Amino acid sequence: MHRLEFQVITLFLAISFARTNPIVCREPAQLPPLITDVLNESIAILPGQEGMILRGLNSVEDSFVDITRENISNHRNTETRSCSVKSTCPWHFVKNVDPNRRPKTIIEAQCSFSCCKRSARTCCDLNNAPGCTRCQPIYYYVHVLRRTGCDVTTRRYTYENKLEKITAGCTCIRNPNIFRPPFPTMPS
């Protein structure tokens, strides 16, 4: 048998074996240190910065992002005196759970309504007129360790530091008035 034929047959058997015996990964003995970079977390809230800061999360394979949200009922933060209930855009708290992330569970807010309380008549869900209002999440960013793959030689998961967007609360916003005349300009 020629050497090339032997290599092709060996490669074919290796691929067949890999398909029938997928690599099983385990957690690493030690996770990389979690970066706590408050500057990057705060810069991420600036307009236009979010995409630049969060582009790393887009590089994570979809199979390693498995976020589910579970309502937290009868929690002390949902009492009637809380600002989350008294707000024009009330919110409640949920557990943001992802087994592919460390920490696995993060508590975040979720808007309870899409329409602002005081202006339900002008809600953007009912009409999309200029000046209509709607509830909008307010975000902040936290550093997490995100599972990004599996090292085939060590059969251990790999983790990377990533920034994730978390909802802190909700606020009432108004659509811009498209019929408002533009700012006056000086004649040239």
mmCIF file of C-alpha atoms in Angstrom:
data_model
loop_
_atom_site.group_PDB
_atom_site.id
_atom_site.type_symbol
_atom_site.label_atom_id
_atom_site.label_comp_id
_atom_site.label_asym_id
_atom_site.label_seq_id
_atom_site.Cartn_x
_atom_site.Cartn_y
_atom_site.Cartn_z
ATOM 1 C CA MET A 1 0.000 0.000 0.000
ATOM 2 C CA HIS A 2 1.325 3.391 -0.919
ATOM 3 C CA ARG A 3 2.020 5.909 1.807
ATOM 4 C CA LEU A 4 -0.596 8.379 0.479
ATOM 5 C CA GLU A 5 -3.300 5.689 0.431
ATOM 6 C CA PHE A 6 -2.402 4.758 4.000
ATOM 7 C CA GLN A 7 -2.705 8.406 5.113
ATOM 8 C CA VAL A 8 -6.096 8.794 3.411
ATOM 9 C CA ILE A 9 -7.435 5.602 5.035
ATOM 10 C CA THR A 10 -6.073 6.679 8.442
ATOM 11 C CA LEU A 11 -7.703 10.110 8.077
ATOM 12 C CA PHE A 12 -11.019 8.511 7.048
ATOM 13 C CA LEU A 13 -10.952 6.198 10.095
ATOM 14 C CA ALA A 14 -10.083 9.102 12.419
ATOM 15 C CA ILE A 15 -13.028 11.162 11.104
ATOM 16 C CA SER A 16 -15.385 8.184 11.401
ATOM 17 C CA PHE A 17 -14.192 7.545 14.961
ATOM 18 C CA ALA A 18 -14.651 11.229 15.904
ATOM 19 C CA ARG A 19 -18.222 11.213 14.593
ATOM 20 C CA THR A 20 -19.169 8.136 16.603
ATOM 21 C CA ASN A 21 -17.168 9.148 19.699
ATOM 22 C CA PRO A 22 -17.558 12.907 20.223
ATOM 23 C CA ILE A 23 -15.129 14.636 22.533
ATOM 24 C CA VAL A 24 -16.562 15.037 26.020
ATOM 25 C CA CYS A 25 -15.299 18.129 27.786
ATOM 26 C CA ARG A 26 -15.005 18.736 31.518
ATOM 27 C CA GLU A 27 -14.596 21.876 33.561
ATOM 28 C CA PRO A 28 -10.992 23.051 33.956
ATOM 29 C CA ALA A 29 -9.295 22.497 37.308
ATOM 30 C CA GLN A 30 -8.901 26.271 37.644
ATOM 31 C CA LEU A 31 -10.742 29.091 35.876
ATOM 32 C CA PRO A 32 -8.846 32.119 34.560
ATOM 33 C CA PRO A 33 -9.067 35.195 36.816
ATOM 34 C CA LEU A 34 -12.128 37.379 36.287
ATOM 35 C CA ILE A 35 -11.205 40.853 35.103
ATOM 36 C CA THR A 36 -12.910 43.612 37.044
ATOM 37 C CA ASP A 37 -12.284 46.598 34.824
ATOM 38 C CA VAL A 38 -14.728 49.273 35.992
ATOM 39 C CA LEU A 39 -13.486 51.689 33.319
ATOM 40 C CA ASN A 40 -14.513 49.354 30.456
ATOM 41 C CA GLU A 41 -17.797 48.561 32.190
ATOM 42 C CA SER A 42 -18.606 52.265 32.474
ATOM 43 C CA ILE A 43 -17.321 53.181 28.987
ATOM 44 C CA ALA A 44 -19.725 50.603 27.538
ATOM 45 C CA ILE A 45 -22.705 52.777 28.502
ATOM 46 C CA LEU A 46 -21.516 55.667 26.305
ATOM 47 C CA PRO A 47 -23.383 56.025 22.985
ATOM 48 C CA GLY A 48 -21.539 54.284 20.174
ATOM 49 C CA GLN A 49 -19.190 52.388 22.486
ATOM 50 C CA GLU A 50 -21.376 49.332 23.081
ATOM 51 C CA GLY A 51 -20.575 47.617 19.783
ATOM 52 C CA MET A 52 -16.854 48.160 20.206
ATOM 53 C CA ILE A 53 -16.807 46.852 23.782
ATOM 54 C CA LEU A 54 -19.180 43.924 23.220
ATOM 55 C CA ARG A 55 -17.853 42.662 19.890
ATOM 56 C CA GLY A 56 -16.072 39.883 21.771
ATOM 57 C CA LEU A 57 -19.399 38.357 22.837
ATOM 58 C CA ASN A 58 -20.389 38.082 19.176
ATOM 59 C CA SER A 59 -17.360 35.840 18.658
ATOM 60 C CA VAL A 60 -18.768 33.254 21.085
ATOM 61 C CA GLU A 61 -20.267 30.251 19.290
ATOM 62 C CA ASP A 62 -24.070 30.101 19.653
ATOM 63 C CA SER A 63 -23.889 26.676 21.324
ATOM 64 C CA PHE A 64 -22.097 28.345 24.266
ATOM 65 C CA VAL A 65 -24.820 30.962 24.863
ATOM 66 C CA ASP A 66 -27.830 29.443 26.627
ATOM 67 C CA ILE A 67 -29.466 32.275 28.604
ATOM 68 C CA THR A 68 -32.820 31.623 30.266
ATOM 69 C CA ARG A 69 -34.728 34.011 32.517
ATOM 70 C CA GLU A 70 -36.769 32.912 35.543
ATOM 71 C CA ASN A 71 -39.146 35.244 37.389
ATOM 72 C CA ILE A 72 -38.420 35.911 41.035
ATOM 73 C CA SER A 73 -41.763 36.166 42.819
ATOM 74 C CA ASN A 74 -42.395 37.378 46.369
ATOM 75 C CA HIS A 75 -38.908 38.830 46.520
ATOM 76 C CA ARG A 76 -38.280 41.661 48.986
ATOM 77 C CA ASN A 77 -37.275 44.014 46.140
ATOM 78 C CA THR A 78 -40.730 43.753 44.567
ATOM 79 C CA GLU A 79 -42.584 45.287 47.507
ATOM 80 C CA THR A 80 -45.052 48.088 46.745
ATOM 81 C CA ARG A 81 -42.766 50.782 48.234
ATOM 82 C CA SER A 82 -39.941 49.901 45.832
ATOM 83 C CA CYS A 83 -39.095 52.297 42.992
ATOM 84 C CA SER A 84 -39.303 49.312 40.618
ATOM 85 C CA VAL A 85 -43.076 49.229 41.247
ATOM 86 C CA LYS A 86 -43.712 52.996 41.585
ATOM 87 C CA SER A 87 -41.909 53.908 38.370
ATOM 88 C CA THR A 88 -43.766 55.091 35.242
ATOM 89 C CA CYS A 89 -42.204 51.975 33.690
ATOM 90 C CA PRO A 90 -42.329 49.345 36.447
ATOM 91 C CA TRP A 91 -40.019 46.357 36.353
ATOM 92 C CA HIS A 92 -39.600 43.082 38.176
ATOM 93 C CA PHE A 93 -36.510 41.018 38.820
ATOM 94 C CA VAL A 94 -35.537 37.806 37.059
ATOM 95 C CA LYS A 95 -32.712 35.293 37.312
ATOM 96 C CA ASN A 96 -30.580 35.403 34.174
ATOM 97 C CA VAL A 97 -29.170 31.844 34.094
ATOM 98 C CA ASP A 98 -26.560 30.453 31.702
ATOM 99 C CA PRO A 99 -24.608 27.251 32.477
ATOM 100 C CA ASN A 100 -21.889 28.373 30.037
ATOM 101 C CA ARG A 101 -21.018 31.478 32.052
ATOM 102 C CA ARG A 102 -19.412 32.195 35.429
ATOM 103 C CA PRO A 103 -21.287 33.356 37.411
ATOM 104 C CA LYS A 104 -24.060 31.075 36.159
ATOM 105 C CA THR A 105 -26.821 33.255 37.681
ATOM 106 C CA ILE A 106 -27.142 37.041 37.534
ATOM 107 C CA ILE A 107 -30.159 38.945 38.885
ATOM 108 C CA GLU A 108 -31.470 41.543 36.434
ATOM 109 C CA ALA A 109 -34.556 43.682 35.828
ATOM 110 C CA GLN A 110 -37.215 43.022 33.212
ATOM 111 C CA CYS A 111 -39.763 45.642 32.134
ATOM 112 C CA SER A 112 -43.238 44.679 33.362
ATOM 113 C CA PHE A 113 -45.068 46.664 30.659
ATOM 114 C CA SER A 114 -44.290 47.992 27.204
ATOM 115 C CA CYS A 115 -46.399 51.147 27.776
ATOM 116 C CA CYS A 116 -45.611 53.914 30.269
ATOM 117 C CA LYS A 117 -48.142 54.088 33.134
ATOM 118 C CA ARG A 118 -49.052 57.777 32.914
ATOM 119 C CA SER A 119 -49.318 57.912 29.131
ATOM 120 C CA ALA A 120 -51.012 54.673 28.106
ATOM 121 C CA ARG A 121 -53.140 56.631 25.560
ATOM 122 C CA THR A 122 -50.003 57.613 23.658
ATOM 123 C CA CYS A 123 -48.237 54.257 23.891
ATOM 124 C CA CYS A 124 -46.105 53.409 20.862
ATOM 125 C CA ASP A 125 -47.572 49.889 20.939
ATOM 126 C CA LEU A 126 -51.008 51.357 20.172
ATOM 127 C CA ASN A 127 -49.815 53.901 17.606
ATOM 128 C CA ASN A 128 -46.456 54.949 16.290
ATOM 129 C CA ALA A 129 -47.211 58.661 16.200
ATOM 130 C CA PRO A 130 -44.536 61.242 16.928
ATOM 131 C CA GLY A 131 -44.304 61.816 20.643
ATOM 132 C CA CYS A 132 -45.694 58.409 21.575
ATOM 133 C CA THR A 133 -44.042 56.792 24.622
ATOM 134 C CA ARG A 134 -42.809 53.325 25.550
ATOM 135 C CA CYS A 135 -40.863 51.563 28.278
ATOM 136 C CA GLN A 136 -37.176 51.076 27.519
ATOM 137 C CA PRO A 137 -34.658 48.940 29.462
ATOM 138 C CA ILE A 138 -31.674 50.680 31.087
ATOM 139 C CA TYR A 139 -28.505 48.610 30.735
ATOM 140 C CA TYR A 140 -25.218 48.226 32.539
ATOM 141 C CA TYR A 141 -22.302 45.940 31.735
ATOM 142 C CA VAL A 142 -20.546 43.333 33.844
ATOM 143 C CA HIS A 143 -17.472 41.207 33.338
ATOM 144 C CA VAL A 144 -18.105 37.469 33.240
ATOM 145 C CA LEU A 145 -16.158 34.360 32.307
ATOM 146 C CA ARG A 146 -17.778 32.941 29.171
ATOM 147 C CA ARG A 147 -17.226 29.350 27.975
ATOM 148 C CA THR A 148 -15.828 29.650 24.457
ATOM 149 C CA GLY A 149 -14.805 26.162 23.416
ATOM 150 C CA CYS A 150 -13.200 22.878 24.276
ATOM 151 C CA ASP A 151 -9.485 22.128 24.157
ATOM 152 C CA VAL A 152 -9.357 18.776 22.324
ATOM 153 C CA THR A 153 -5.986 17.825 23.780
ATOM 154 C CA THR A 154 -6.872 18.389 27.451
ATOM 155 C CA ARG A 155 -10.630 17.775 26.978
ATOM 156 C CA ARG A 156 -11.306 20.823 29.172
ATOM 157 C CA TYR A 157 -13.581 23.772 28.440
ATOM 158 C CA THR A 158 -11.914 27.091 27.688
ATOM 159 C CA TYR A 159 -13.157 30.372 29.203
ATOM 160 C CA GLU A 160 -12.585 34.006 28.272
ATOM 161 C CA ASN A 161 -13.380 37.301 30.004
ATOM 162 C CA LYS A 162 -16.328 39.003 28.299
ATOM 163 C CA LEU A 163 -18.591 41.973 29.024
ATOM 164 C CA GLU A 164 -22.311 41.168 29.132
ATOM 165 C CA LYS A 165 -25.216 43.593 28.939
ATOM 166 C CA ILE A 166 -27.575 43.347 31.929
ATOM 167 C CA THR A 167 -30.847 45.247 32.485
ATOM 168 C CA ALA A 168 -30.757 47.492 35.586
ATOM 169 C CA GLY A 169 -34.265 48.967 35.331
ATOM 170 C CA CYS A 170 -36.707 50.580 32.898
ATOM 171 C CA THR A 171 -37.560 54.150 31.915
ATOM 172 C CA CYS A 172 -40.240 55.895 29.883
ATOM 173 C CA ILE A 173 -38.990 57.341 26.579
ATOM 174 C CA ARG A 174 -40.735 59.375 23.884
ATOM 175 C CA ASN A 175 -40.383 58.883 20.124
ATOM 176 C CA PRO A 176 -38.905 61.981 18.510
ATOM 177 C CA ASN A 177 -41.385 64.378 16.968
ATOM 178 C CA ILE A 178 -40.785 63.905 13.253
ATOM 179 C CA PHE A 179 -42.961 66.925 12.429
ATOM 180 C CA ARG A 180 -40.856 69.359 14.460
ATOM 181 C CA PRO A 181 -39.123 71.809 12.096
ATOM 182 C CA PRO A 182 -35.328 71.564 11.940
ATOM 183 C CA PHE A 183 -33.212 73.992 13.920
ATOM 184 C CA PRO A 184 -33.003 77.381 12.191
ATOM 185 C CA THR A 185 -29.731 78.049 10.449
ATOM 186 C CA MET A 186 -27.969 81.289 9.660
ATOM 187 C CA PRO A 187 -28.307 82.430 6.018
ATOM 188 C CA SER A 188 -25.079 82.048 4.123
#
